[in-house]
Structure formats: C-alpha cells, structure tokens
Amino acid sequence: MSMKLLRQLGLDNDDRVVLEPVGDETPEKGIVLSMNPATGTPIAGVRLDTADSDEKTMAEAVAGFDRWRRIPAPVRGQVVREIGNEYRKYLEPLGELVALEVGKIRAEGIGEVQETVDIADFAVGLSRQLYGKTMPSERPEHRMYEQWLPLGPIGVISAFNFPNAVWGWNAMLGAVCGDVTVWKPSLFAPLTAIATNAIAERVAADMGYKDIFKLVIGTDEEIGDRLIHDGRIPLISATGSCRMGRIVGSVVAKRLGRCLLELGGNNAIIVEGDADLDLAFEGIFFGAVGTAGQRCTSTRRLIAHESIVEPLTDRLVSAYGKVNIGDPLNPDTLVGPLINERSVEQFLRAIAKAKEQGGEVLVGGDRATGDGLGGHFVQPTIIRVPADKPFPIAHEETFAPILYIFSYKTIDEAIAMQNDADQGLSSAIFTSGVRAAEKFLSPAGAGSDCGLAYVNLGTSGAEIGGAFGGEKDTGGGRESGSDSWKQYMRRQTVTINYGESMRLAQGIEFGAS
Ligand code: NAD
C-alpha cells in the first residue's frame, strides 16, 4: 500500500526520499525516517537539509520573489487555480498519504487536502480583490489611498497534525499576494510536505514561474533556527505548540519581523439545559474523539448544565465504549493512532495526574491493544472532574482524546469556566435559547474569549471562509478567510498633491518666504 502511494505521488523519484533501506530504525546521519504511527514502522527515509542546501534554497526564494511579485495579481491567481485543480486530481492519494503518515482517518486526510483545494479557490477570487481604501484628504487638491504590496519570501512552519492544509492556507494566499513560500514542515510528516510542495512547484514551473514554493526539511535546532533568524524573511507563520510559539515569537520579534502564530487550544463546549442533546452529542463526539484528539480545535472540556450532565455523560460513555479504533485507512475506523510513543506517554501521564487530582475515569484511560493495534493507539477517555476541587490537569493541552466533564448551574458560571484556560482558540455552546447564546457571543466581549465561537456546532471543523485563529496563548494569529490575506502583504499609504502649492497636514504654516 505505502509503496503504491509513494509511486502515485512521484515520491519514488524524488531525490530527497530514500526508499531503501527503511527496515532499520537508526538511519544514516542526515536522514530522518517518516514513521507510520499505526504500525510503528518506517515508511521511507527523507534527506535533511544542510546549512549549504538551506542557503541555496533561501537565495532561490529571494530571486523567485523578485520575479513573482512583478506578475499581476490576477495572473498569479490563474497559477493558483491550476494548482488547486491539480490537488483535486490528487485528492485521494494525497489524503491517504496524510492518513498513512500522521494517522488521521482516510476521510479526514482527504478532507484536509480538500481544505487546500478550497483555499486555492478562495485565493483565485481574492487575486482580483486585493483592495486598498481611498480616503478623503484634509488638504485641497490632494488624493490619498492605500495599496497592498507583496511582502517577501514568507516562512511557514507547520505542525504535524495538519501536514498539508496549514501550508495550503498560507501558501495559496501568499501566492496570490505575490509572496514566495519557504516551508519548514514537521519532521513527523516530511513525505506529505514533499508531495504537496512538489505538486504546486511543478504546476507553477510548467506555467513559467519557478521557485514560488520552496521547501526546507531539517531539525529545529539547525534549519528551523536559521529560518526564524533570517532577516530576508519578513513574515514567519508558525503553527504548533505554545512552547514553540514562545521561542519563534521572541526570536522574530527581536529582529522586528512579523509573526503569525497559530498555537495550542484548550477548547470547551457548553451545553445548556434546553439544548438539543442529539446535536450536542454529535458535536462533542466528533470534537473530542475525531482525529484522536489531535486537532488544535479538539474538544477537551465539556461544561454541561447540572440538569442534563448525567444523561449526556451516559450517552457519551456508551458511544466511547463502542468506537472503532484501528488502521486509519480502514473505512470502518473512527479513531487512528497518536503520532508517536511520546504522545502515548503524555496521554498516560495526564490520566495519572487526573486521577491524583480526584478525577474519575468513566471510560478509556489506557493504551488500546489487540489485533492491528501495534502502533501508538490509546482509548478515547472521559474523566469526570471533581466538584469544588482544583483540577489543574484540565488546564493543560494534552494532544490526545481525553474529555474532562464539568457541571454548572448558571450560564455566567459556565462562560467563566470556559474562559478559564490559558489558550483562546475555539469555543461552542449548545442551546435553544437566545439569552444564553447571546451572552456567550456578547458584543461587549464579556462572553467567549476565543477566536472561534460556535452555536449549536462543535469546536472542531472550521470552514476556510472565516478568519481562523485564537487569542491569549493561542498566539493571536488569523489565517485562511476573511481579510487574513492582509498579513501576507505590506500596506502603503499613498498621498498625491496634484495642486500647485505645498500644504502641510494639520494646517501647519511653515512659511519659507
Ligand atoms: P510543535 O510545536 O512540536 O511543532 C510545530 C512545528 O514547529 C514543527 O514544524 C516543529 O519542527 C517546529 N518547531 C518547533 N520548535 C521550533 C524552533 N525552535 N524553531 C523553529 N521551528 C520549530 O507542535 P506539533 O506537536 O507538531 O503540533 C501540535 C501542536 O500544534 C498542538 O499544540 C496544537 O494545538 C498546535 N496546532 C495549532 C494549530 C492552530 O491553527 N492554532 C493547528 C494545528 C496544530
């Protein structure tokens, strides 16, 4: 299966990819193994960049940018349209490679590539809408407007769990904005990155535009560090943990560069007493169990009204007990593996801490073992939080399928509980009442403090049309839809005097005669 996929995607002919020998877990220096998390075995080796090859790529990106920025934006849009169409053709094999390499189920792997197709479509339209405003000047015979200009080669650092779409969000918008992308993917998903980037670069090159989509693969200490320190890169868009964001943010701030940070989440769903519990159940189940809890938007906390907490919990516990765990490429599977053994250990550590802190494990709580579960599988887990006792583990983002259940009496109390997290990414409420929904969405900003707020939908599964991102420790960045494109451009305010006298702003007289 894996060899067929690699061939379909041309990875068997890529200089970076080492197909043999991969049976050995200690590859030669300079090669990283891409591992299948469902089996714990290598898929292929990938050659890492060195300082020299990295510098070559950077120089090509700088030169590529100088050419690309001169191409009219609607023409850049046509290139992105062809790239989107090519991804449509590769939707299935690329989606399957995502599933193979990071363990999300096939439907979600394909859905991820669909997100890149969708953002490409969005970017094509945008290529004719990179509007600046015209504003009235206070001075007679003056005209004032703003224009948006290409920014430069931009650095994209992506997390393992969205090895295709995170780049797509950045690269498709960046491309119509006139930027070149230098992508540093996670070392847990280098094959998806190579295949994804090669498709875009090939299509653009065939249309006469080369060096628009660049890729560097290497360790954080060497290649990551070079990227974030590089003054030729005016914007670093980094997706990953809050720990990474603190490092990257401070390095880029020190050189006065621009950062777009998309970091961790600790997302909650509030369920009111009057909620449609069927809807709520579906939203919670997908949000907490989907992608084995490895989405930044995964539901980690359920805050349920005391009047419905018991029946809702019972229903979830029963569904968790029956969930199909296994090979992500098997259509019957709902939950694939965690990315690696370290994640399994973090899951087990969180469960142990939760128990120490008075939590009650209602279902799950251990590794998932059995036939076909030789990789990094865990049981989706529900933990009841003790009443009136601190429960610090629920403040941590454990990247695994653990759902903590809290109960509450009043909507104000529930909103305060939902906001009581360091991160502020995604939030949701299930209710049939306008009062609770509007309090949650308070125009005074007194409701949810997250970047994403959903009513009668779960926390997970954003559409590309909206700006995506979060507040507080999530980093404040916004990607994808709405006006996120502005971050990939620089704004220039233009003032033109078409009169014959020099007039100063604010009516200042500075007479020379
Ligand atoms: P991670 O922080 O370990 O790694 C993310 C990326 O940062 C990788 O490419 C890694 O190589 C790179 N990196 C780490 N340290 C670096 C450094 N010092 N210099 C340069 N690059 C560095 O995260 P992960 O385990 O891959 O992904 C899971 C995390 O990502 C979770 O916290 C999740 O919530 C978050 N995430 C957030 C979003 C979002 O949009 N907000 C989306 C996906 C994942």
Coordinates of C-alpha atoms and ligand atoms in Angstrom, one line a residue:
M1 CA 0.0 0.0 0.0
S2 CA 2.6 2.5 1.1
M3 CA 4.9 1.9 -1.9
K4 CA 2.0 2.2 -4.4
L5 CA 1.0 5.5 -2.8
L6 CA 4.6 6.9 -2.9
R7 CA 4.8 6.0 -6.6
Q8 CA 1.4 7.6 -7.3
L9 CA 2.7 10.8 -5.8
G10 CA 6.1 10.6 -7.6
L11 CA 7.9 10.2 -4.3
D12 CA 9.9 7.3 -5.6
N13 CA 11.6 9.7 -8.0
D14 CA 12.3 12.4 -5.5
D15 CA 16.0 13.0 -4.6
R16 CA 15.1 13.6 -1.0
V17 CA 13.3 10.4 -0.5
V18 CA 15.2 7.2 0.4
L19 CA 13.1 4.1 -0.1
E20 CA 15.7 1.5 0.9
P21 CA 16.7 0.5 3.5
V22 CA 13.9 1.6 5.8
G23 CA 13.7 -1.5 7.9
D24 CA 16.2 -0.1 10.2
E25 CA 15.3 2.5 12.8
T26 CA 18.7 4.0 13.0
P27 CA 19.1 5.7 9.6
E28 CA 22.4 7.1 8.5
K29 CA 23.2 10.7 9.6
G30 CA 21.3 13.3 7.7
I31 CA 18.2 11.1 7.1
V32 CA 15.0 11.2 9.1
L33 CA 12.6 8.3 9.0
S34 CA 9.0 9.0 8.3
M35 CA 7.1 6.5 10.5
N36 CA 3.7 5.0 10.2
P37 CA 2.1 5.7 13.6
A38 CA -0.4 2.9 13.1
T39 CA 2.4 0.2 12.9
G40 CA 5.4 2.0 14.4
T41 CA 7.4 1.0 11.3
P42 CA 9.2 3.3 8.8
I43 CA 7.5 4.3 5.5
A44 CA 10.6 5.9 3.9
G45 CA 13.7 8.0 4.8
V46 CA 14.0 11.6 4.0
R47 CA 17.2 13.5 3.5
L48 CA 17.6 16.5 5.7
D49 CA 18.8 19.9 4.5
T50 CA 22.3 21.1 5.5
A51 CA 23.2 24.7 6.1
D52 CA 24.5 24.9 2.5
S53 CA 21.4 23.5 0.8
D54 CA 19.3 25.6 3.1
E55 CA 21.2 28.8 2.0
K56 CA 20.8 27.8 -1.7
T57 CA 17.0 27.4 -1.2
M58 CA 16.8 30.8 0.5
A59 CA 18.7 32.5 -2.3
E60 CA 16.4 30.9 -4.8
A61 CA 13.4 32.1 -2.8
V62 CA 14.6 35.6 -2.7
A63 CA 15.3 35.6 -6.5
G64 CA 11.9 33.9 -7.1
F65 CA 10.1 36.6 -5.1
D66 CA 11.7 39.3 -7.1
R67 CA 10.2 37.8 -10.3
W68 CA 6.9 36.7 -8.9
R69 CA 5.9 40.0 -7.3
R70 CA 6.0 41.6 -10.7
I71 CA 3.4 39.3 -12.1
P72 CA -0.1 40.9 -12.0
A73 CA -2.2 39.5 -9.1
P74 CA -5.0 38.1 -11.3
V75 CA -2.3 36.2 -13.4
R76 CA -0.9 34.9 -10.1
G77 CA -4.5 33.8 -9.4
Q78 CA -4.6 31.8 -12.6
V79 CA -1.5 29.9 -11.5
V80 CA -3.2 29.2 -8.1
R81 CA -6.3 28.0 -9.9
E82 CA -4.2 25.4 -11.8
I83 CA -2.6 24.3 -8.6
G84 CA -6.0 23.9 -6.9
N85 CA -7.1 21.8 -9.9
E86 CA -4.1 19.6 -9.6
Y87 CA -4.8 19.0 -5.9
R88 CA -8.3 18.0 -7.0
K89 CA -6.7 15.2 -9.1
Y90 CA -4.5 14.1 -6.2
L91 CA -7.2 14.4 -3.5
E92 CA -7.3 10.7 -2.7
P93 CA -3.6 9.7 -2.8
L94 CA -2.5 12.8 -1.0
G95 CA -5.3 12.3 1.6
E96 CA -4.2 8.7 2.0
L97 CA -0.6 9.8 2.5
V98 CA -1.7 12.2 5.2
A99 CA -3.6 9.2 6.8
L100 CA -0.6 6.9 6.5
E101 CA 2.0 9.4 7.8
V102 CA 0.1 11.1 10.7
G103 CA -2.6 8.5 11.4
K104 CA -5.8 10.6 10.9
I105 CA -8.5 8.5 9.3
R106 CA -8.8 8.5 5.5
A107 CA -11.9 10.7 5.4
E108 CA -10.2 13.3 7.4
G109 CA -7.0 13.0 5.4
I110 CA -8.9 13.6 2.2
G111 CA -10.9 16.4 4.0
E112 CA -7.6 18.1 4.8
V113 CA -6.5 18.2 1.2
Q114 CA -10.0 19.4 0.3
E115 CA -9.2 22.4 2.5
T116 CA -6.2 23.2 0.4
V117 CA -8.4 23.0 -2.7
D118 CA -11.0 25.3 -1.1
I119 CA -8.4 27.9 0.0
A120 CA -7.0 27.8 -3.5
D121 CA -10.4 28.6 -4.9
F122 CA -10.8 31.4 -2.4
A123 CA -7.4 32.7 -3.3
V124 CA -8.2 32.8 -7.0
G125 CA -11.2 35.1 -6.3
L126 CA -9.1 37.1 -4.0
S127 CA -6.4 37.7 -6.6
R128 CA -8.8 40.3 -8.1
Q129 CA -9.9 41.7 -4.8
L130 CA -6.7 42.8 -3.0
Y131 CA -8.4 46.1 -2.4
G132 CA -7.0 49.2 -0.8
K133 CA -9.2 52.0 0.5
T134 CA -9.3 55.5 -0.8
M135 CA -9.8 58.2 1.9
P136 CA -10.6 61.8 1.6
S137 CA -7.6 64.1 2.2
E138 CA -8.0 67.1 4.5
R139 CA -6.0 69.1 2.0
P140 CA -7.4 70.5 -1.2
E141 CA -6.1 69.0 -4.4
H142 CA -4.7 66.0 -2.7
R143 CA -5.6 62.4 -3.1
M144 CA -4.9 59.7 -0.5
Y145 CA -5.3 56.0 -0.8
E146 CA -3.6 52.8 0.4
Q147 CA -2.2 50.0 -1.7
W148 CA -1.2 46.5 -0.7
L149 CA 2.1 45.2 -1.9
P150 CA 3.8 41.8 -1.9
L151 CA 5.6 41.2 1.3
G152 CA 8.5 38.9 0.5
P153 CA 9.5 35.3 0.8
I154 CA 7.5 34.1 3.8
G155 CA 8.4 31.3 6.2
V156 CA 5.8 28.7 7.0
I157 CA 6.4 26.3 10.0
S158 CA 3.7 23.7 10.2
A159 CA 2.6 21.3 12.9
F160 CA 2.5 17.5 12.3
N161 CA -1.3 17.2 12.6
F162 CA -2.2 19.3 9.5
P163 CA 0.7 18.4 7.3
N164 CA -1.0 19.7 4.1
A165 CA -3.7 22.3 4.9
V166 CA -1.7 24.6 7.1
W167 CA 0.7 25.1 4.4
G168 CA -2.1 25.4 1.9
W169 CA -3.8 28.2 3.9
N170 CA -0.5 30.2 3.9
A171 CA 0.9 29.3 0.5
M172 CA -2.2 29.8 -1.6
L173 CA -3.0 33.2 -0.1
G174 CA 0.7 34.1 -0.1
A175 CA 1.0 33.2 -3.8
V176 CA -1.8 35.5 -5.0
C177 CA -0.4 38.2 -2.7
G178 CA 2.9 37.9 -4.6
D179 CA 4.9 36.1 -2.0
V180 CA 7.1 33.1 -2.2
T181 CA 6.7 30.5 0.5
V182 CA 9.6 28.8 2.3
W183 CA 8.1 25.8 4.1
K184 CA 9.6 24.0 7.0
P185 CA 7.3 21.1 7.8
S186 CA 7.2 18.9 10.9
L187 CA 9.7 16.1 10.9
F188 CA 6.8 13.7 11.6
A189 CA 5.3 14.4 8.2
P190 CA 8.0 15.1 5.7
L191 CA 6.6 12.9 2.9
T192 CA 3.3 14.8 2.8
A193 CA 5.2 18.0 2.6
I194 CA 7.4 16.8 -0.2
A195 CA 4.5 15.5 -2.2
T196 CA 2.3 18.6 -1.5
N197 CA 5.0 21.1 -2.3
A198 CA 6.2 19.3 -5.5
I199 CA 2.7 19.5 -7.0
A200 CA 2.5 23.3 -6.5
E201 CA 6.0 23.9 -7.7
R202 CA 5.6 21.7 -10.7
V203 CA 2.4 23.3 -11.9
A204 CA 3.8 26.9 -11.4
A205 CA 7.1 26.0 -13.1
D206 CA 5.2 24.4 -16.1
M207 CA 3.4 27.8 -16.4
G208 CA 6.8 29.6 -16.4
Y209 CA 7.0 30.6 -12.8
K210 CA 9.7 28.8 -10.8
D211 CA 10.9 29.0 -7.2
I212 CA 7.5 30.1 -5.8
F213 CA 7.1 27.2 -3.4
K214 CA 10.3 26.2 -1.6
L215 CA 10.8 23.5 1.0
V216 CA 13.4 23.1 3.7
I217 CA 13.5 20.0 5.8
G218 CA 15.6 19.7 9.0
T219 CA 15.8 19.9 12.7
D220 CA 14.5 22.8 14.7
E221 CA 18.0 23.5 16.1
E222 CA 19.5 23.9 12.7
I223 CA 17.1 24.5 9.8
G224 CA 14.2 25.9 12.0
D225 CA 16.5 28.2 13.8
R226 CA 18.1 29.5 10.6
L227 CA 14.6 30.2 9.1
I228 CA 13.3 32.2 12.1
H229 CA 16.5 34.3 12.4
D230 CA 16.7 35.1 8.6
G231 CA 16.2 38.8 8.0
R232 CA 15.3 38.1 4.4
I233 CA 12.0 36.6 5.6
P234 CA 9.7 39.4 6.8
L235 CA 6.9 37.1 8.0
I236 CA 7.1 33.8 9.9
S237 CA 3.7 32.0 10.0
A238 CA 4.2 29.3 12.6
T239 CA 1.6 26.6 13.6
G240 CA 2.3 24.4 16.6
S241 CA 2.6 24.3 20.4
C242 CA 2.6 27.3 22.7
R243 CA 6.1 26.3 23.7
M244 CA 7.3 26.6 20.0
G245 CA 5.3 29.9 19.6
R246 CA 7.1 31.5 22.6
I247 CA 10.5 30.7 21.1
V248 CA 9.7 31.6 17.5
G249 CA 7.7 34.7 18.5
S250 CA 10.5 36.1 20.6
V251 CA 13.2 35.4 18.0
V252 CA 11.2 37.1 15.2
A253 CA 10.2 40.0 17.5
K254 CA 13.9 40.6 18.3
R255 CA 14.7 41.2 14.7
L256 CA 11.4 43.2 14.3
G257 CA 9.9 40.7 11.9
R258 CA 6.3 39.9 11.6
C259 CA 4.8 36.7 13.2
L260 CA 1.6 34.9 12.6
L261 CA 1.2 32.4 15.4
E262 CA -1.4 29.6 15.4
L263 CA -0.8 27.7 18.6
G264 CA -2.4 25.3 21.0
G265 CA -6.0 25.3 22.2
N266 CA -7.9 24.1 25.2
N267 CA -11.4 24.1 23.8
A268 CA -14.7 23.7 25.6
I269 CA -18.3 23.1 24.7
I270 CA -21.0 24.4 27.0
V271 CA -24.3 22.5 26.9
E272 CA -27.3 24.3 28.3
G273 CA -30.3 22.6 30.0
D274 CA -32.5 23.5 27.0
A275 CA -30.1 22.2 24.3
D276 CA -30.9 19.7 21.6
L277 CA -29.0 16.8 23.2
D278 CA -28.8 14.9 19.9
L279 CA -27.0 17.7 18.2
A280 CA -24.8 18.3 21.3
F281 CA -23.8 14.7 21.4
E282 CA -22.7 14.7 17.8
G283 CA -20.7 17.9 18.2
I284 CA -19.0 16.7 21.3
F285 CA -18.3 13.2 19.9
F286 CA -16.6 14.4 16.7
G287 CA -14.8 17.3 18.5
A288 CA -13.4 15.1 21.3
V289 CA -12.8 11.7 19.5
G290 CA -12.2 12.8 15.9
T291 CA -8.5 12.9 14.8
A292 CA -7.8 11.0 18.1
G293 CA -8.0 14.4 19.9
Q294 CA -5.1 15.7 17.8
R295 CA -6.6 18.9 16.5
C296 CA -5.8 22.3 17.8
T297 CA -9.6 22.7 17.9
S298 CA -10.4 19.3 19.6
T299 CA -12.9 19.5 22.4
R300 CA -11.1 18.9 25.6
R301 CA -13.6 20.2 28.2
L302 CA -17.4 19.6 28.3
I303 CA -19.2 22.1 30.6
A304 CA -22.7 20.7 30.9
H305 CA -25.7 22.1 32.9
E306 CA -26.4 20.1 36.0
S307 CA -29.9 19.2 34.8
I308 CA -28.5 17.3 31.7
V309 CA -25.0 16.4 32.7
E310 CA -25.9 12.8 33.7
P311 CA -27.8 11.6 30.6
L312 CA -25.3 13.3 28.3
T313 CA -22.4 11.7 30.1
D314 CA -24.1 8.3 30.0
R315 CA -24.6 8.6 26.2
L316 CA -21.1 9.7 25.6
V317 CA -19.6 6.9 27.8
S318 CA -21.7 4.3 25.9
A319 CA -20.6 5.7 22.5
Y320 CA -16.9 5.8 23.6
G321 CA -17.1 2.2 24.6
K322 CA -18.1 1.1 21.0
V323 CA -15.8 3.3 19.0
N324 CA -13.8 1.6 16.3
I325 CA -10.1 2.1 16.9
G326 CA -7.6 0.9 14.3
D327 CA -6.0 1.3 10.9
P328 CA -6.7 4.8 9.7
L329 CA -7.0 3.6 6.1
N330 CA -9.8 1.1 7.0
P331 CA -13.1 2.8 6.2
D332 CA -14.7 1.4 9.4
T333 CA -12.1 3.1 11.7
L334 CA -13.1 6.2 13.6
V335 CA -10.0 6.6 15.7
G336 CA -6.5 6.2 14.5
P337 CA -3.2 6.2 16.4
L338 CA -1.4 9.1 18.2
I339 CA 1.6 10.4 16.3
N340 CA 4.2 8.6 18.4
E341 CA 5.2 6.9 21.6
R342 CA 5.9 10.2 23.3
S343 CA 2.3 11.3 22.8
V344 CA 1.1 8.0 24.3
E345 CA 3.3 8.6 27.3
Q346 CA 1.9 12.2 27.6
F347 CA -1.7 10.7 27.4
L348 CA -0.9 8.2 30.2
R349 CA 0.7 10.9 32.3
A350 CA -2.3 13.1 32.0
I351 CA -4.6 10.3 33.0
A352 CA -2.4 9.5 36.1
K353 CA -2.4 13.2 37.1
A354 CA -6.2 13.5 36.6
K355 CA -6.7 10.5 39.0
E356 CA -4.3 12.0 41.5
Q357 CA -6.3 15.3 41.3
G358 CA -9.6 13.5 42.1
G359 CA -10.8 12.9 38.5
E360 CA -12.9 9.8 37.9
V361 CA -12.2 7.8 34.7
L362 CA -15.6 6.8 33.3
V363 CA -14.3 5.1 30.1
G364 CA -10.9 4.5 28.5
G365 CA -7.8 5.7 30.3
D366 CA -5.3 3.3 28.8
R367 CA -3.4 2.1 25.7
A368 CA -5.6 0.5 23.1
T369 CA -4.2 -3.0 22.4
G370 CA -5.2 -6.0 20.4
D371 CA -5.1 -7.2 16.8
G372 CA -3.9 -4.5 14.4
L373 CA -3.1 -2.1 17.2
G374 CA 0.7 -2.4 17.2
G375 CA 1.3 1.3 16.8
H376 CA 0.6 4.2 19.1
F377 CA -3.1 3.6 19.9
V378 CA -5.0 4.9 23.0
Q379 CA -8.5 4.5 24.2
P380 CA -10.7 7.7 23.9
T381 CA -11.2 8.7 27.5
I382 CA -13.8 10.6 29.6
I383 CA -13.0 11.9 33.0
R384 CA -15.5 13.4 35.5
V385 CA -14.0 16.4 37.2
P386 CA -14.3 16.5 41.0
A387 CA -16.8 19.2 42.2
D388 CA -15.3 22.0 44.3
K389 CA -11.7 20.9 43.9
P390 CA -8.9 22.4 41.8
F391 CA -8.2 20.3 38.7
P392 CA -5.1 21.8 37.1
I393 CA -4.6 19.0 34.5
A394 CA -7.7 20.3 32.7
H395 CA -5.7 23.5 32.1
E396 CA -3.1 21.6 30.0
E397 CA -3.5 20.8 26.3
T398 CA -2.8 17.1 26.2
F399 CA -2.8 16.2 22.5
A400 CA -4.9 13.1 22.8
P401 CA -8.5 12.1 23.1
I402 CA -9.3 13.0 26.7
L403 CA -12.5 14.8 27.6
Y404 CA -13.0 16.3 31.0
I405 CA -16.6 16.8 32.1
F406 CA -17.6 19.7 34.4
S407 CA -21.1 20.7 35.5
Y408 CA -22.5 24.1 36.3
K409 CA -25.6 25.9 37.5
T410 CA -25.7 29.3 35.7
I411 CA -24.7 30.4 32.2
D412 CA -22.4 33.1 33.7
E413 CA -20.6 30.4 35.7
A414 CA -20.3 28.3 32.5
I415 CA -18.8 31.1 30.5
A416 CA -16.3 31.9 33.2
M417 CA -15.3 28.2 33.3
Q418 CA -15.0 28.1 29.5
N419 CA -12.7 31.2 29.6
D420 CA -10.6 29.8 32.4
A421 CA -7.9 28.4 30.1
D422 CA -4.6 29.9 29.0
Q423 CA -5.5 29.4 25.4
G424 CA -8.4 31.0 23.5
L425 CA -8.9 29.1 20.3
S426 CA -12.3 27.5 19.8
S427 CA -15.5 27.6 21.9
A428 CA -19.0 26.4 21.5
I429 CA -22.4 26.4 23.1
F430 CA -25.4 24.2 22.5
T431 CA -28.7 25.9 23.5
S432 CA -32.2 26.6 22.2
G433 CA -32.4 29.9 24.0
V434 CA -31.4 33.2 22.6
R435 CA -30.3 34.5 26.0
A436 CA -27.6 32.1 26.7
A437 CA -26.4 32.2 23.1
E438 CA -26.2 36.0 23.1
K439 CA -24.4 36.1 26.5
F440 CA -21.9 33.7 25.0
L441 CA -21.4 35.9 22.0
S442 CA -21.7 39.2 24.0
P443 CA -20.9 42.2 21.8
A444 CA -19.3 43.7 24.9
G445 CA -16.7 41.0 24.7
A446 CA -17.9 39.6 28.0
G447 CA -18.8 36.1 26.5
S448 CA -16.4 33.6 25.0
D449 CA -12.8 35.0 24.9
C450 CA -11.9 32.7 21.9
G451 CA -11.1 33.5 18.3
L452 CA -13.8 31.0 17.2
A453 CA -17.3 30.8 18.7
Y454 CA -19.9 28.3 17.6
V455 CA -23.6 28.0 18.5
N456 CA -25.1 24.5 18.1
L457 CA -21.9 23.2 16.5
G458 CA -18.8 21.6 18.0
T459 CA -15.4 23.3 18.4
S460 CA -13.8 21.3 15.6
G461 CA -14.0 21.7 11.9
A462 CA -13.7 25.3 10.7
E463 CA -14.6 26.4 7.2
I464 CA -12.0 28.2 5.2
G465 CA -14.1 31.3 4.5
G466 CA -13.7 32.7 8.1
A467 CA -10.5 34.0 9.7
F468 CA -9.1 31.1 11.7
G469 CA -7.1 31.6 14.9
G470 CA -7.2 32.4 18.6
E471 CA -6.4 34.7 21.4
K472 CA -4.3 34.5 24.6
D473 CA -1.7 31.7 24.4
T474 CA -3.0 30.6 21.1
G475 CA -1.0 33.5 19.7
G476 CA -3.4 35.9 18.2
G477 CA -2.8 35.0 14.5
R478 CA -5.5 34.7 11.9
E479 CA -5.3 32.6 8.8
S480 CA -7.4 31.5 5.9
G481 CA -10.5 33.5 5.1
S482 CA -12.0 37.0 5.6
D483 CA -9.2 39.6 5.5
S484 CA -6.4 37.3 6.7
W485 CA -4.7 38.0 3.3
K486 CA -3.5 41.4 4.6
Q487 CA -0.9 39.7 6.7
Y488 CA 0.9 38.5 3.6
M489 CA 1.2 41.9 2.2
R490 CA 2.6 45.3 3.2
R491 CA 0.3 48.3 3.3
Q492 CA 1.4 51.5 1.7
T493 CA -0.4 54.8 2.3
V494 CA -0.1 57.0 -0.7
T495 CA -0.8 60.8 -0.8
I496 CA -0.6 62.7 -4.0
N497 CA -0.6 66.5 -4.3
Y498 CA -2.0 67.5 -7.7
G499 CA -2.2 71.2 -6.8
E500 CA 0.5 73.9 -7.2
S501 CA 1.1 74.7 -3.5
M502 CA 2.6 72.9 -0.6
R503 CA 0.0 72.4 2.1
L504 CA 1.0 70.8 5.3
A505 CA -1.2 68.5 7.3
Q506 CA -3.0 69.8 10.4
G507 CA -2.9 73.3 8.8
I508 CA 0.7 73.9 9.9
E509 CA 2.3 77.1 8.5
F510 CA 6.0 76.8 7.9
G511 CA 6.5 79.7 5.6
A512 CA 9.9 79.9 4.0
S513 CA 9.1 83.3 2.3
Ligands
NAD1 P1 5.4 21.5 17.8 O1 5.4 22.9 18.4 O2 6.2 20.5 18.4 O3 6.0 21.7 16.3 C1 5.3 22.6 15.4 C2 6.3 23.0 14.3 O4 7.3 23.9 14.9 C3 7.2 21.8 13.7 O5 7.4 22.1 12.4 C4 8.5 22.0 14.5 O6 9.5 21.4 13.8 C5 8.6 23.5 14.6 N1 9.5 24.0 15.7 C6 9.5 23.6 17.0 N2 10.4 24.3 17.6 C7 11.0 25.2 16.7 C8 12.0 26.1 16.8 N3 12.6 26.4 18.0 N4 12.4 26.8 15.7 C9 11.7 26.6 14.5 N5 10.7 25.6 14.4 C10 10.4 25.0 15.5 O7 3.9 21.1 17.6 P2 3.3 19.7 17.0 O8 3.4 18.7 18.0 O9 3.8 19.5 15.6 O10 1.8 20.1 16.8 C11 0.8 20.1 17.8 C12 0.6 21.4 18.4 O11 0.2 22.3 17.3 C13 -0.6 21.5 19.4 O12 -0.3 22.3 20.4 C14 -1.7 22.1 18.5 O13 -2.7 22.7 19.3 C15 -1.0 23.0 17.7 N6 -1.7 23.4 16.4 C16 -2.3 24.6 16.3 C17 -3.0 24.9 15.2 C18 -3.7 26.3 15.1 O14 -4.1 26.6 14.0 N7 -3.8 27.0 16.1 C19 -3.1 24.0 14.2 C20 -2.5 22.7 14.3 C21 -1.8 22.4 15.4

